[in-house]
Structures are given as structure tokens and as C-alpha cells.
């Protein structure tokens, strides 16, 4: 059994048992019949390997897999993680499957085309996770895009958050005790200090970002936002919602109306503008005004030949 193939096995075992309980021979038949095993030229799968895989799955993905009791030797998933962890695990599994497909068969790279971009700031990922878990003060230099300055920061790290293919450190700034987001690609000279800290009160970051779009951590009350989408664009929005609060208000022969419960951040307005004439904001009036103003400025810069 190839050592670099284990993550693919985990994903296939989970996929099979999510469908229904199965005996070892049924699991073995499913795995050996999969395209993944066939492409890797794997012709055997022992019960000892299955038992080891089940233990590893429990540790890595928080899935408990057991045998049925007395006279029924089928394996089944006894417990599943909560929704948030389950979503994380699903994304983790998908990433592992892609990674293993490419690594197991190098010629697959000819058919899989990933974004040509260089991740920045990821080199500090482990150090940041260590500091968060062990509650260690962080010191670093931080570059601000707005005024093109670099300043020294000292923070109490709380979490890492992803937004639009970028990673951010969520931390309490010791200077003003405010909760802030720092782009990992703009952090330099990172030091995990020996000084620890105690969290005086529990911060529910999931609740904090519940009504925000993107990374902006705002305290404002959310608003009801309604957009009208063309039928074609609506299919993309249905398959990949802009926000977890998205719901369909109504449908007509030519349009679909989507409603959201969030604060209209700058990131959200940029997202709406990216749809062009496929999407129109219907409410609130304040947001309509902001979108119109930004569109007007965009047109003006093309009309003004002297604009640099």
C-alpha cells in the first residue's frame, strides 16, 4: 500500500459509509473498484489496514466508525461533527483528494489547472497556530496598504480566518484593546514571545463575523439586503451563496430575488459590482445610493481623458 495514498483512502471510506453501513468485504470491493485505486494500481486492501485507517480517521476528521453489535459485522459512522466542523472537514477532504490525485499520478497535472499565484504569509502559519493554541503574545511588523506605512504591532492572537483566498490573523491589539484583522501577506519579522496571556472573556468569533461579509469585523446591526439577479446568474448564486443568510424571496419569469441579513461592507459592495448588469440592488436605499455613486465614479474616470 502506497504511503502517500492514505488521505485518498480516508475520503473513500467516509464516502462509502455515509451511503450505508458496510462489511469489510464490501468496503474492500468499493475501494478496489474505485478509479483512485485503479489509477494507483493498488490491488489489495487488508482488514488490518482498514482498522488502522478507522483509527486515523477518528483522530484527523472527528468521525467515529464502529462495528454493529453481535452477529452484524458492518462498519458504520457512529457520530458526525457539528455543522461548522463538518464543513471544515469536507473542505479538508476535498483538498486532500485533489492533492493526492496530482501526487499519485504526475501526468494528472496535465489535466488539472490551478490558479497561477504565489501564496504569501503562509510561511508563518504554523507559528501563528502555535501562538493561538498556547496563548502567546505575538510581535511583528505590519504594512498598511492605505497609507503605505509599516508599524510595529503587539497582539494577543485569537484565530486565523480565510476570506477570498487570503488568510488573516484575528487578534486583540494590546495598544488599544480592539479586535483587528491582519493580512498574513503583510506581516513580517514575526516573533512568538515567551509571554503568555489570559483571555479575560470568551470572544465568540463565529457570532462576531456572523453578519459581516469578508474579513471586516463590524459591530453595526445587520440589515436586510435584497438583490435582483438574472435567471442565469441566479444559478451560480444558488450553487455558491454569497453569504450563509442567503435565501430566495421570490422568482419571476426573468429574475430571482435574493435576500441577505448582513451589514453592507465595502467588500460586499465590491462583490455586487463584480456581477455587472447581471445583478441589481433593490434595497436598502442607502446601499443603492452607494452602488450608484461608485458606478458613476467608474464611468467618470473613463470619460475624463486627463485622469491618470
mmCIF file of C-alpha atoms in Angstrom:
data_model
loop_
_atom_site.group_PDB
_atom_site.id
_atom_site.type_symbol
_atom_site.label_atom_id
_atom_site.label_comp_id
_atom_site.label_asym_id
_atom_site.label_seq_id
_atom_site.Cartn_x
_atom_site.Cartn_y
_atom_site.Cartn_z
ATOM 1 C CA UNK A 1 0.000 0.000 0.000
ATOM 2 C CA UNK A 2 1.450 3.363 -1.026
ATOM 3 C CA UNK A 3 2.203 5.581 1.972
ATOM 4 C CA UNK A 4 1.199 8.783 0.156
ATOM 5 C CA UNK A 5 -2.240 7.348 -0.663
ATOM 6 C CA UNK A 6 -3.720 7.278 2.830
ATOM 7 C CA UNK A 7 -5.731 10.506 2.597
ATOM 8 C CA UNK A 8 -7.486 9.273 -0.515
ATOM 9 C CA UNK A 9 -8.375 6.046 1.321
ATOM 10 C CA UNK A 10 -9.838 8.043 4.212
ATOM 11 C CA UNK A 11 -12.039 10.082 1.880
ATOM 12 C CA UNK A 12 -13.286 6.977 0.052
ATOM 13 C CA UNK A 13 -14.056 5.089 3.283
ATOM 14 C CA UNK A 14 -16.061 8.027 4.633
ATOM 15 C CA UNK A 15 -17.886 8.409 1.323
ATOM 16 C CA UNK A 16 -18.835 4.703 1.306
ATOM 17 C CA UNK A 17 -20.029 4.607 4.920
ATOM 18 C CA UNK A 18 -22.020 7.833 4.546
ATOM 19 C CA UNK A 19 -24.094 5.923 1.989
ATOM 20 C CA UNK A 20 -24.824 2.950 4.294
ATOM 21 C CA UNK A 21 -23.151 0.583 6.778
ATOM 22 C CA UNK A 22 -20.814 -1.936 5.111
ATOM 23 C CA UNK A 23 -18.808 -5.050 5.934
ATOM 24 C CA UNK A 24 -15.073 -5.264 5.392
ATOM 25 C CA UNK A 25 -15.505 -7.207 2.084
ATOM 26 C CA UNK A 26 -17.973 -4.546 0.880
ATOM 27 C CA UNK A 27 -15.581 -1.741 1.785
ATOM 28 C CA UNK A 28 -12.680 -3.588 0.153
ATOM 29 C CA UNK A 29 -14.712 -4.144 -3.029
ATOM 30 C CA UNK A 30 -15.722 -0.473 -3.108
ATOM 31 C CA UNK A 31 -12.136 0.748 -2.686
ATOM 32 C CA UNK A 32 -10.601 -1.645 -5.208
ATOM 33 C CA UNK A 33 -13.325 -0.750 -7.707
ATOM 34 C CA UNK A 34 -12.734 2.989 -7.381
ATOM 35 C CA UNK A 35 -10.938 4.921 -10.097
ATOM 36 C CA UNK A 36 -8.494 6.177 -7.458
ATOM 37 C CA UNK A 37 -7.313 2.663 -6.549
ATOM 38 C CA UNK A 38 -7.255 1.551 -10.175
ATOM 39 C CA UNK A 39 -5.187 4.553 -11.282
ATOM 40 C CA UNK A 40 -2.746 3.927 -8.432
ATOM 41 C CA UNK A 41 -2.523 0.216 -9.417
ATOM 42 C CA UNK A 42 -3.479 -0.934 -5.908
ATOM 43 C CA UNK A 43 -4.885 -4.475 -5.927
ATOM 44 C CA UNK A 44 -5.282 -5.298 -2.232
ATOM 45 C CA UNK A 45 -6.653 -3.805 0.974
ATOM 46 C CA UNK A 46 -6.323 -5.751 4.225
ATOM 47 C CA UNK A 47 -8.615 -5.645 7.239
ATOM 48 C CA UNK A 48 -5.626 -4.539 9.350
ATOM 49 C CA UNK A 49 -5.221 -1.523 7.086
ATOM 50 C CA UNK A 50 -8.941 -0.783 7.405
ATOM 51 C CA UNK A 51 -8.756 -0.900 11.205
ATOM 52 C CA UNK A 52 -5.730 1.398 11.194
ATOM 53 C CA UNK A 53 -7.464 3.774 8.772
ATOM 54 C CA UNK A 54 -10.540 3.916 11.018
ATOM 55 C CA UNK A 55 -8.393 4.975 13.986
ATOM 56 C CA UNK A 56 -6.650 7.634 11.900
ATOM 57 C CA UNK A 57 -9.954 8.945 10.530
ATOM 58 C CA UNK A 58 -11.258 9.383 14.070
ATOM 59 C CA UNK A 59 -8.173 11.382 15.048
ATOM 60 C CA UNK A 60 -7.966 13.510 11.915
ATOM 61 C CA UNK A 61 -11.573 14.121 10.886
ATOM 62 C CA UNK A 62 -13.542 13.567 14.103
ATOM 63 C CA UNK A 63 -15.511 10.659 12.630
ATOM 64 C CA UNK A 64 -16.231 7.701 14.927
ATOM 65 C CA UNK A 65 -16.570 4.461 12.946
ATOM 66 C CA UNK A 66 -17.584 1.221 14.689
ATOM 67 C CA UNK A 67 -18.891 -2.295 14.086
ATOM 68 C CA UNK A 68 -22.520 -3.203 14.594
ATOM 69 C CA UNK A 69 -23.106 -5.297 17.696
ATOM 70 C CA UNK A 70 -23.429 -9.106 17.888
ATOM 71 C CA UNK A 71 -23.795 -11.009 14.661
ATOM 72 C CA UNK A 72 -23.605 -7.968 12.423
ATOM 73 C CA UNK A 73 -20.069 -7.057 11.401
ATOM 74 C CA UNK A 74 -20.905 -3.994 9.332
ATOM 75 C CA UNK A 75 -18.974 -0.769 9.898
ATOM 76 C CA UNK A 76 -20.897 2.479 10.257
ATOM 77 C CA UNK A 77 -20.361 6.115 11.195
ATOM 78 C CA UNK A 78 -21.470 6.418 14.812
ATOM 79 C CA UNK A 79 -21.200 10.179 15.177
ATOM 80 C CA UNK A 80 -20.729 13.199 12.971
ATOM 81 C CA UNK A 81 -19.189 16.557 13.868
ATOM 82 C CA UNK A 82 -21.220 19.686 14.349
ATOM 83 C CA UNK A 83 -22.080 21.628 11.193
ATOM 84 C CA UNK A 84 -19.149 24.048 11.309
ATOM 85 C CA UNK A 85 -16.560 21.317 11.881
ATOM 86 C CA UNK A 86 -18.229 19.106 9.277
ATOM 87 C CA UNK A 87 -17.929 21.873 6.665
ATOM 88 C CA UNK A 88 -14.262 22.327 7.542
ATOM 89 C CA UNK A 89 -13.629 18.585 7.318
ATOM 90 C CA UNK A 90 -15.376 18.400 3.951
ATOM 91 C CA UNK A 91 -13.160 21.146 2.534
ATOM 92 C CA UNK A 92 -10.131 19.428 4.033
ATOM 93 C CA UNK A 93 -11.101 16.141 2.397
ATOM 94 C CA UNK A 94 -11.647 17.814 -0.971
ATOM 95 C CA UNK A 95 -8.226 19.481 -0.786
ATOM 96 C CA UNK A 96 -6.576 16.202 0.190
ATOM 97 C CA UNK A 97 -8.264 14.347 -2.666
ATOM 98 C CA UNK A 98 -7.025 16.870 -5.225
ATOM 99 C CA UNK A 99 -3.530 16.861 -3.730
ATOM 100 C CA UNK A 100 -3.344 13.074 -3.726
ATOM 101 C CA UNK A 101 -4.707 12.782 -7.258
ATOM 102 C CA UNK A 102 -1.934 15.026 -8.552
ATOM 103 C CA UNK A 103 0.800 13.429 -6.419
ATOM 104 C CA UNK A 104 -0.237 9.843 -7.113
ATOM 105 C CA UNK A 105 -0.314 10.338 -10.878
ATOM 106 C CA UNK A 106 2.081 13.091 -12.038
ATOM 107 C CA UNK A 107 0.564 13.104 -15.518
ATOM 108 C CA UNK A 108 -2.724 14.315 -13.974
ATOM 109 C CA UNK A 109 -1.103 17.766 -13.742
ATOM 110 C CA UNK A 110 -1.617 17.979 -17.497
ATOM 111 C CA UNK A 111 -5.367 17.927 -16.939
ATOM 112 C CA UNK A 112 -5.659 19.909 -13.679
ATOM 113 C CA UNK A 113 -5.003 23.625 -13.996
ATOM 114 C CA UNK A 114 -4.723 25.542 -10.718
ATOM 115 C CA UNK A 115 -4.555 29.291 -10.254
ATOM 116 C CA UNK A 116 -1.072 30.596 -11.024
ATOM 117 C CA UNK A 117 -0.466 32.588 -7.871
ATOM 118 C CA UNK A 118 2.131 32.632 -5.130
ATOM 119 C CA UNK A 119 0.700 32.398 -1.586
ATOM 120 C CA UNK A 120 2.199 34.965 0.750
ATOM 121 C CA UNK A 121 2.368 34.858 4.531
ATOM 122 C CA UNK A 122 1.712 31.118 4.725
ATOM 123 C CA UNK A 123 5.279 30.567 5.963
ATOM 124 C CA UNK A 124 4.104 31.906 9.349
ATOM 125 C CA UNK A 125 1.052 29.661 9.532
ATOM 126 C CA UNK A 126 2.391 27.096 11.993
ATOM 127 C CA UNK A 127 3.938 29.731 14.270
ATOM 128 C CA UNK A 128 0.630 31.589 14.361
ATOM 129 C CA UNK A 129 -1.314 28.429 15.174
ATOM 130 C CA UNK A 130 1.172 27.603 17.939
ATOM 131 C CA UNK A 131 0.770 31.078 19.448
ATOM 132 C CA UNK A 132 -3.035 30.890 19.268
ATOM 133 C CA UNK A 133 -3.234 27.455 20.866
ATOM 134 C CA UNK A 134 -0.705 28.247 23.591
ATOM 135 C CA UNK A 135 -1.882 31.847 24.165
ATOM 136 C CA UNK A 136 1.451 33.520 23.430
ATOM 137 C CA UNK A 137 1.874 37.227 22.707
ATOM 138 C CA UNK A 138 2.920 37.980 19.119
ATOM 139 C CA UNK A 139 5.129 40.810 17.912
ATOM 140 C CA UNK A 140 5.532 41.708 14.236
ATOM 141 C CA UNK A 141 5.833 44.463 11.668
ATOM 142 C CA UNK A 142 2.693 45.226 9.671
ATOM 143 C CA UNK A 143 2.337 47.010 6.337
ATOM 144 C CA UNK A 144 -0.821 49.074 5.723
ATOM 145 C CA UNK A 145 -1.969 49.444 2.133
ATOM 146 C CA UNK A 146 -3.979 52.588 2.826
ATOM 147 C CA UNK A 147 -1.122 54.895 3.805
ATOM 148 C CA UNK A 148 1.824 52.698 2.701
ATOM 149 C CA UNK A 149 3.352 52.607 6.188
ATOM 150 C CA UNK A 150 4.870 49.836 8.291
ATOM 151 C CA UNK A 151 4.316 49.784 12.039
ATOM 152 C CA UNK A 152 5.277 47.543 14.956
ATOM 153 C CA UNK A 153 2.436 45.531 16.488
ATOM 154 C CA UNK A 154 1.996 43.560 19.690
ATOM 155 C CA UNK A 155 -1.133 41.412 19.815
ATOM 156 C CA UNK A 156 -2.957 38.615 21.584
ATOM 157 C CA UNK A 157 -3.761 36.110 18.769
ATOM 158 C CA UNK A 158 -7.202 34.500 18.737
ATOM 159 C CA UNK A 159 -7.803 32.809 15.375
ATOM 160 C CA UNK A 160 -6.979 32.565 11.680
ATOM 161 C CA UNK A 161 -9.684 33.419 9.142
ATOM 162 C CA UNK A 162 -9.861 32.891 5.398
ATOM 163 C CA UNK A 163 -11.580 35.334 3.058
ATOM 164 C CA UNK A 164 -11.442 35.338 -0.748
ATOM 165 C CA UNK A 165 -8.273 33.218 -0.963
ATOM 166 C CA UNK A 166 -6.463 35.337 1.626
ATOM 167 C CA UNK A 167 -5.646 34.491 5.240
ATOM 168 C CA UNK A 168 -5.950 36.862 8.184
ATOM 169 C CA UNK A 169 -4.882 36.811 11.818
ATOM 170 C CA UNK A 170 -7.684 37.835 14.178
ATOM 171 C CA UNK A 171 -6.151 39.341 17.298
ATOM 172 C CA UNK A 172 -6.555 41.847 20.126
ATOM 173 C CA UNK A 173 -4.164 44.776 19.671
ATOM 174 C CA UNK A 174 -2.535 45.477 23.046
ATOM 175 C CA UNK A 175 -2.252 49.167 22.147
ATOM 176 C CA UNK A 176 -5.983 49.924 22.122
ATOM 177 C CA UNK A 177 -7.557 46.542 23.076
ATOM 178 C CA UNK A 178 -9.507 46.463 19.802
ATOM 179 C CA UNK A 179 -10.213 43.313 17.821
ATOM 180 C CA UNK A 180 -8.443 43.567 14.454
ATOM 181 C CA UNK A 181 -7.680 41.546 11.328
ATOM 182 C CA UNK A 182 -4.125 41.410 9.963
ATOM 183 C CA UNK A 183 -3.427 40.069 6.475
ATOM 184 C CA UNK A 184 -0.795 37.330 6.699
ATOM 185 C CA UNK A 185 0.815 38.583 3.492
ATOM 186 C CA UNK A 186 1.567 41.920 5.184
ATOM 187 C CA UNK A 187 3.123 40.508 8.364
ATOM 188 C CA UNK A 188 6.913 40.477 8.635
ATOM 189 C CA UNK A 189 9.532 39.901 11.340
ATOM 190 C CA UNK A 190 7.126 37.725 13.301
ATOM 191 C CA UNK A 191 8.158 36.729 16.830
ATOM 192 C CA UNK A 192 6.293 34.353 19.116
ATOM 193 C CA UNK A 193 7.228 35.722 22.524
ATOM 194 C CA UNK A 194 7.532 33.714 25.721
ATOM 195 C CA UNK A 195 4.968 35.964 27.376
ATOM 196 C CA UNK A 196 1.595 34.343 27.758
ATOM 197 C CA UNK A 197 -1.815 35.931 28.152
ATOM 198 C CA UNK A 198 -5.145 35.068 29.726
ATOM 199 C CA UNK A 199 -8.341 35.657 27.848
ATOM 200 C CA UNK A 200 -10.436 37.746 30.225
ATOM 201 C CA UNK A 201 -13.670 36.973 28.425
ATOM 202 C CA UNK A 202 -14.644 34.463 25.772
ATOM 203 C CA UNK A 203 -14.998 36.030 22.330
ATOM 204 C CA UNK A 204 -17.406 34.199 20.065
ATOM 205 C CA UNK A 205 -15.723 34.901 16.735
ATOM 206 C CA UNK A 206 -18.316 32.922 14.802
ATOM 207 C CA UNK A 207 -21.020 35.183 16.204
ATOM 208 C CA UNK A 208 -18.833 38.257 15.715
ATOM 209 C CA UNK A 209 -18.480 37.625 11.969
ATOM 210 C CA UNK A 210 -21.982 36.218 11.521
ATOM 211 C CA UNK A 211 -23.396 39.284 9.780
ATOM 212 C CA UNK A 212 -20.220 40.517 8.113
ATOM 213 C CA UNK A 213 -19.194 39.920 4.530
ATOM 214 C CA UNK A 214 -15.489 39.295 4.145
ATOM 215 C CA UNK A 215 -12.980 39.978 6.872
ATOM 216 C CA UNK A 216 -14.320 43.258 8.245
ATOM 217 C CA UNK A 217 -15.259 42.782 11.887
ATOM 218 C CA UNK A 218 -18.030 45.279 12.494
ATOM 219 C CA UNK A 219 -20.274 45.948 15.449
ATOM 220 C CA UNK A 220 -23.090 47.540 13.436
ATOM 221 C CA UNK A 221 -26.501 45.908 13.329
ATOM 222 C CA UNK A 222 -27.176 43.823 10.193
ATOM 223 C CA UNK A 223 -29.667 44.993 7.587
ATOM 224 C CA UNK A 224 -31.945 43.227 5.180
ATOM 225 C CA UNK A 225 -30.441 43.452 1.691
ATOM 226 C CA UNK A 226 -32.335 42.381 -1.421
ATOM 227 C CA UNK A 227 -30.781 41.931 -4.838
ATOM 228 C CA UNK A 228 -32.375 41.030 -8.157
ATOM 229 C CA UNK A 229 -30.478 38.589 -10.345
ATOM 230 C CA UNK A 230 -30.932 37.344 -13.892
ATOM 231 C CA UNK A 231 -32.014 33.721 -14.171
ATOM 232 C CA UNK A 232 -28.620 32.659 -15.477
ATOM 233 C CA UNK A 233 -26.633 34.377 -12.720
ATOM 234 C CA UNK A 234 -29.089 33.083 -10.130
ATOM 235 C CA UNK A 235 -27.995 29.515 -10.830
ATOM 236 C CA UNK A 236 -24.446 30.420 -9.800
ATOM 237 C CA UNK A 237 -25.707 32.175 -6.661
ATOM 238 C CA UNK A 238 -27.847 29.169 -5.740
ATOM 239 C CA UNK A 239 -24.906 26.782 -6.057
ATOM 240 C CA UNK A 240 -22.453 29.143 -4.317
ATOM 241 C CA UNK A 241 -24.285 31.563 -1.951
ATOM 242 C CA UNK A 242 -22.707 34.931 -1.258
ATOM 243 C CA UNK A 243 -23.456 34.588 2.473
ATOM 244 C CA UNK A 244 -24.871 31.958 4.803
ATOM 245 C CA UNK A 245 -28.012 34.092 5.314
ATOM 246 C CA UNK A 246 -28.902 33.995 1.611
ATOM 247 C CA UNK A 247 -32.468 32.986 0.828
ATOM 248 C CA UNK A 248 -34.762 33.313 -2.173
ATOM 249 C CA UNK A 249 -37.500 35.906 -1.712
ATOM 250 C CA UNK A 250 -39.306 35.300 -4.998
ATOM 251 C CA UNK A 251 -38.841 34.217 -8.598
ATOM 252 C CA UNK A 252 -40.305 35.610 -11.818
ATOM 253 C CA UNK A 253 -40.025 34.511 -15.422
ATOM 254 C CA UNK A 254 -36.860 36.580 -15.885
ATOM 255 C CA UNK A 255 -35.408 37.206 -12.402
ATOM 256 C CA UNK A 256 -34.678 35.774 -8.963
ATOM 257 C CA UNK A 257 -34.715 37.945 -5.821
ATOM 258 C CA UNK A 258 -32.223 37.036 -3.080
ATOM 259 C CA UNK A 259 -32.330 38.385 0.481
ATOM 260 C CA UNK A 260 -29.433 38.672 2.949
ATOM 261 C CA UNK A 261 -29.125 39.574 6.616
ATOM 262 C CA UNK A 262 -25.782 41.351 6.917
ATOM 263 C CA UNK A 263 -24.038 44.694 7.124
ATOM 264 C CA UNK A 264 -23.195 46.076 3.642
ATOM 265 C CA UNK A 265 -19.420 46.300 3.948
ATOM 266 C CA UNK A 266 -17.102 47.636 1.275
ATOM 267 C CA UNK A 267 -16.223 44.026 0.397
ATOM 268 C CA UNK A 268 -19.889 43.233 -0.191
ATOM 269 C CA UNK A 269 -20.353 46.253 -2.462
ATOM 270 C CA UNK A 270 -17.290 45.186 -4.483
ATOM 271 C CA UNK A 271 -18.766 41.711 -4.820
ATOM 272 C CA UNK A 272 -22.073 43.118 -6.091
ATOM 273 C CA UNK A 273 -20.275 45.363 -8.595
ATOM 274 C CA UNK A 274 -18.376 42.345 -9.943
ATOM 275 C CA UNK A 275 -21.644 40.948 -11.333
ATOM 276 C CA UNK A 276 -22.106 43.924 -13.665
ATOM 277 C CA UNK A 277 -25.584 44.160 -15.170
ATOM 278 C CA UNK A 278 -26.484 40.644 -14.017
ATOM 279 C CA UNK A 279 -27.371 41.835 -10.506
ATOM 280 C CA UNK A 280 -29.155 44.912 -9.146
ATOM 281 C CA UNK A 281 -29.553 46.024 -5.520
ATOM 282 C CA UNK A 282 -33.234 46.547 -4.686
ATOM 283 C CA UNK A 283 -32.935 47.543 -1.013
ATOM 284 C CA UNK A 284 -31.987 49.242 1.266
ATOM 285 C CA UNK A 285 -31.932 52.680 -0.322
ATOM 286 C CA UNK A 286 -28.653 53.568 1.382
ATOM 287 C CA UNK A 287 -26.886 50.677 -0.356
ATOM 288 C CA UNK A 288 -28.446 51.549 -3.706
ATOM 289 C CA UNK A 289 -27.023 55.064 -3.333
ATOM 290 C CA UNK A 290 -23.519 53.754 -2.559
ATOM 291 C CA UNK A 291 -23.518 51.405 -5.534
ATOM 292 C CA UNK A 292 -24.764 54.150 -7.884
ATOM 293 C CA UNK A 293 -22.070 56.538 -6.634
ATOM 294 C CA UNK A 294 -19.301 54.007 -7.211
ATOM 295 C CA UNK A 295 -20.619 53.193 -10.679
ATOM 296 C CA UNK A 296 -20.792 56.901 -11.513
ATOM 297 C CA UNK A 297 -17.157 57.392 -10.494
ATOM 298 C CA UNK A 298 -16.124 54.393 -12.577
ATOM 299 C CA UNK A 299 -17.776 55.857 -15.682
ATOM 300 C CA UNK A 300 -16.295 59.310 -14.999
ATOM 301 C CA UNK A 301 -12.731 58.043 -14.977
ATOM 302 C CA UNK A 302 -13.254 56.610 -18.449
ATOM 303 C CA UNK A 303 -14.882 59.835 -19.687
ATOM 304 C CA UNK A 304 -12.113 62.060 -18.320
ATOM 305 C CA UNK A 305 -9.062 61.807 -20.641
ATOM 306 C CA UNK A 306 -6.881 63.726 -18.180
ATOM 307 C CA UNK A 307 -7.373 61.211 -15.359
ATOM 308 C CA UNK A 308 -4.171 59.307 -14.555
#
